[in-house]
GROMACS .gro file of C-alpha atoms in nm:
model
  188
    1UNK     CA    1   3.462  -2.910  -0.299
    2UNK     CA    2   3.443  -2.635  -0.560
    3UNK     CA    3   3.091  -2.732  -0.658
    4UNK     CA    4   2.835  -2.453  -0.702
    5UNK     CA    5   2.614  -2.628  -0.446
    6UNK     CA    6   2.877  -2.589  -0.173
    7UNK     CA    7   2.927  -2.225  -0.272
    8UNK     CA    8   2.555  -2.165  -0.219
    9UNK     CA    9   2.566  -2.310   0.133
   10UNK     CA   10   2.876  -2.110   0.227
   11UNK     CA   11   2.705  -1.780   0.152
   12UNK     CA   12   2.572  -1.568   0.437
   13UNK     CA   13   2.192  -1.579   0.465
   14UNK     CA   14   2.035  -1.261   0.328
   15UNK     CA   15   1.724  -1.167   0.526
   16UNK     CA   16   1.612  -0.921   0.260
   17UNK     CA   17   1.502  -1.205   0.033
   18UNK     CA   18   1.296  -1.354   0.314
   19UNK     CA   19   1.146  -1.011   0.377
   20UNK     CA   20   1.065  -0.977   0.008
   21UNK     CA   21   0.898  -1.317   0.016
   22UNK     CA   22   0.699  -1.208   0.322
   23UNK     CA   23   0.577  -0.893   0.146
   24UNK     CA   24   0.483  -1.084  -0.169
   25UNK     CA   25   0.302  -1.345   0.040
   26UNK     CA   26   0.111  -1.074   0.226
   27UNK     CA   27   0.006  -0.906  -0.099
   28UNK     CA   28  -0.093  -1.236  -0.260
   29UNK     CA   29  -0.291  -1.378   0.031
   30UNK     CA   30  -0.469  -1.056   0.122
   31UNK     CA   31  -0.561  -0.970  -0.236
   32UNK     CA   32  -0.686  -1.323  -0.295
   33UNK     CA   33  -0.911  -1.287   0.011
   34UNK     CA   34  -1.029  -0.945  -0.108
   35UNK     CA   35  -1.103  -1.091  -0.450
   36UNK     CA   36  -1.309  -1.369  -0.292
   37UNK     CA   37  -1.488  -1.123  -0.062
   38UNK     CA   38  -1.566  -0.892  -0.353
   39UNK     CA   39  -1.731  -1.160  -0.562
   40UNK     CA   40  -1.908  -1.308  -0.260
   41UNK     CA   41  -2.059  -0.962  -0.195
   42UNK     CA   42  -1.896  -0.929   0.147
   43UNK     CA   43  -1.785  -0.570   0.105
   44UNK     CA   44  -2.011  -0.312   0.264
   45UNK     CA   45  -1.993  -0.134  -0.071
   46UNK     CA   46  -1.994   0.222   0.050
   47UNK     CA   47  -1.643   0.367   0.036
   48UNK     CA   48  -1.537   0.134  -0.243
   49UNK     CA   49  -1.834   0.243  -0.452
   50UNK     CA   50  -1.776   0.611  -0.383
   51UNK     CA   51  -1.414   0.603  -0.490
   52UNK     CA   52  -1.476   0.373  -0.785
   53UNK     CA   53  -1.755   0.592  -0.921
   54UNK     CA   54  -1.560   0.914  -0.864
   55UNK     CA   55  -1.245   0.786  -1.032
   56UNK     CA   56  -1.448   0.636  -1.316
   57UNK     CA   57  -1.622   0.968  -1.379
   58UNK     CA   58  -1.292   1.157  -1.382
   59UNK     CA   59  -1.141   0.901  -1.618
   60UNK     CA   60  -1.432   0.960  -1.857
   61UNK     CA   61  -1.383   1.340  -1.830
   62UNK     CA   62  -1.722   1.379  -1.664
   63UNK     CA   63  -1.813   1.599  -1.369
   64UNK     CA   64  -1.726   1.383  -1.066
   65UNK     CA   65  -2.058   1.410  -0.886
   66UNK     CA   66  -2.086   1.085  -0.691
   67UNK     CA   67  -2.451   0.980  -0.678
   68UNK     CA   68  -2.389   0.737  -0.390
   69UNK     CA   69  -2.333   1.028  -0.153
   70UNK     CA   70  -2.497   1.304  -0.351
   71UNK     CA   71  -2.175   1.503  -0.327
   72UNK     CA   72  -1.888   1.608  -0.552
   73UNK     CA   73  -1.598   1.360  -0.538
   74UNK     CA   74  -1.371   1.620  -0.380
   75UNK     CA   75  -1.653   1.775  -0.175
   76UNK     CA   76  -1.565   1.606   0.151
   77UNK     CA   77  -1.188   1.563   0.126
   78UNK     CA   78  -0.938   1.641  -0.145
   79UNK     CA   79  -0.791   1.298  -0.212
   80UNK     CA   80  -0.581   1.391  -0.513
   81UNK     CA   81  -0.380   1.070  -0.468
   82UNK     CA   82  -0.676   0.893  -0.630
   83UNK     CA   83  -0.592   1.063  -0.959
   84UNK     CA   84  -0.312   0.806  -1.007
   85UNK     CA   85  -0.587   0.557  -1.090
   86UNK     CA   86  -0.729   0.761  -1.380
   87UNK     CA   87  -0.484   0.632  -1.647
   88UNK     CA   88  -0.540   0.277  -1.523
   89UNK     CA   89  -0.917   0.328  -1.549
   90UNK     CA   90  -0.874   0.432  -1.912
   91UNK     CA   91  -0.751   0.080  -1.980
   92UNK     CA   92  -0.952  -0.123  -1.728
   93UNK     CA   93  -1.201   0.026  -1.483
   94UNK     CA   94  -1.273  -0.214  -1.199
   95UNK     CA   95  -1.296  -0.170  -0.820
   96UNK     CA   96  -1.051  -0.456  -0.764
   97UNK     CA   97  -0.777  -0.228  -0.896
   98UNK     CA   98  -0.831   0.000  -0.597
   99UNK     CA   99  -0.813  -0.296  -0.357
  100UNK     CA  100  -0.502  -0.435  -0.526
  101UNK     CA  101  -0.310  -0.106  -0.514
  102UNK     CA  102  -0.414  -0.060  -0.151
  103UNK     CA  103  -0.271  -0.403  -0.068
  104UNK     CA  104   0.050  -0.342  -0.265
  105UNK     CA  105   0.104  -0.012  -0.082
  106UNK     CA  106   0.075  -0.185   0.254
  107UNK     CA  107   0.313  -0.459   0.134
  108UNK     CA  108   0.565  -0.195   0.026
  109UNK     CA  109   0.518  -0.025   0.363
  110UNK     CA  110   0.627  -0.344   0.539
  111UNK     CA  111   0.930  -0.365   0.312
  112UNK     CA  112   1.020  -0.003   0.390
  113UNK     CA  113   0.973  -0.071   0.761
  114UNK     CA  114   1.223  -0.356   0.731
  115UNK     CA  115   1.478  -0.121   0.573
  116UNK     CA  116   1.420   0.137   0.848
  117UNK     CA  117   1.445  -0.122   1.126
  118UNK     CA  118   1.761  -0.269   0.973
  119UNK     CA  119   1.920   0.076   0.969
  120UNK     CA  120   1.817   0.164   1.324
  121UNK     CA  121   1.856  -0.175   1.496
  122UNK     CA  122   2.162  -0.278   1.290
  123UNK     CA  123   2.038  -0.638   1.288
  124UNK     CA  124   1.864  -0.806   0.995
  125UNK     CA  125   1.691  -1.068   1.212
  126UNK     CA  126   1.535  -0.808   1.440
  127UNK     CA  127   1.437  -0.597   1.139
  128UNK     CA  128   1.264  -0.899   0.987
  129UNK     CA  129   1.085  -0.964   1.316
  130UNK     CA  130   0.964  -0.602   1.331
  131UNK     CA  131   0.832  -0.634   0.977
  132UNK     CA  132   0.669  -0.967   1.061
  133UNK     CA  133   0.490  -0.798   1.351
  134UNK     CA  134   0.374  -0.526   1.112
  135UNK     CA  135   0.232  -0.778   0.865
  136UNK     CA  136   0.054  -0.975   1.137
  137UNK     CA  137  -0.091  -0.671   1.315
  138UNK     CA  138  -0.473  -0.710   1.325
  139UNK     CA  139  -0.544  -0.339   1.279
  140UNK     CA  140  -0.349  -0.347   0.953
  141UNK     CA  141  -0.573  -0.626   0.829
  142UNK     CA  142  -0.881  -0.432   0.933
  143UNK     CA  143  -0.752  -0.131   0.741
  144UNK     CA  144  -0.692  -0.349   0.437
  145UNK     CA  145  -1.021  -0.544   0.450
  146UNK     CA  146  -1.256  -0.266   0.559
  147UNK     CA  147  -1.291  -0.112   0.212
  148UNK     CA  148  -1.078   0.098  -0.017
  149UNK     CA  149  -0.982   0.430   0.132
  150UNK     CA  150  -0.693   0.658   0.033
  151UNK     CA  151  -0.586   0.691   0.397
  152UNK     CA  152  -0.395   0.366   0.348
  153UNK     CA  153  -0.131   0.565   0.160
  154UNK     CA  154  -0.055   0.744   0.488
  155UNK     CA  155   0.112   0.433   0.629
  156UNK     CA  156   0.360   0.431   0.341
  157UNK     CA  157   0.405   0.810   0.361
  158UNK     CA  158   0.487   0.797   0.734
  159UNK     CA  159   0.749   0.529   0.678
  160UNK     CA  160   0.889   0.724   0.383
  161UNK     CA  161   0.912   1.037   0.599
  162UNK     CA  162   1.088   0.836   0.870
  163UNK     CA  163   1.328   0.693   0.611
  164UNK     CA  164   1.403   1.037   0.466
  165UNK     CA  165   1.479   1.162   0.818
  166UNK     CA  166   1.719   0.872   0.882
  167UNK     CA  167   1.893   0.928   0.550
  168UNK     CA  168   1.897   1.307   0.607
  169UNK     CA  169   1.750   1.354   0.261
  170UNK     CA  170   1.568   1.688   0.254
  171UNK     CA  171   1.432   1.651  -0.099
  172UNK     CA  172   1.270   1.319  -0.013
  173UNK     CA  173   1.130   1.476   0.302
  174UNK     CA  174   0.970   1.761   0.104
  175UNK     CA  175   0.837   1.514  -0.152
  176UNK     CA  176   0.682   1.314   0.131
  177UNK     CA  177   0.510   1.626   0.265
  178UNK     CA  178   0.366   1.683  -0.082
  179UNK     CA  179   0.252   1.319  -0.078
  180UNK     CA  180   0.073   1.385   0.252
  181UNK     CA  181  -0.110   1.680   0.095
  182UNK     CA  182  -0.210   1.465  -0.203
  183UNK     CA  183  -0.348   1.196   0.024
  184UNK     CA  184  -0.572   1.428   0.223
  185UNK     CA  185  -0.567   1.800   0.285
  186UNK     CA  186  -0.554   1.761   0.664
  187UNK     CA  187  -0.266   1.511   0.681
  188UNK     CA  188   0.035   1.744   0.705
   0.00000   0.00000   0.00000
């Protein structure tokens, strides 16, 4: 009766691990589909090309004049959040990096939504269900498969702002407002 197997079955089920598995599955499946779409030439290749060329030029310390649009990279919107990709582009410059980070951010958003729902609903099962609805929402998939765009970071920033409000953490709230400004100048 004191076997480790029986101890495992006596433990209370932790929904966080299932939520973590759901987020990892979302990231894996969606990025695999994006990878296949990219090499099958199914991307419209407009926004992805603009951001890839702009970030690549900045990473090479060139003037970021994007020839695809005929406009400076920051000429339309100031997406300073894209500067996080510059060190990565020093090592490996590929558009799939943009798609992967976009997918990871949405996966982390679902994980953060689970934490928020667990705190507000006070039930792990309902929190998991809310997160499951988030991951299966068709508009989220459209946002993820449409192309790379820094507006995806807004989903995470909104959930982070909501979390900082629930936790009554002013510093995190101010940091989130700064994150909004970095994503796009009109977001705050």
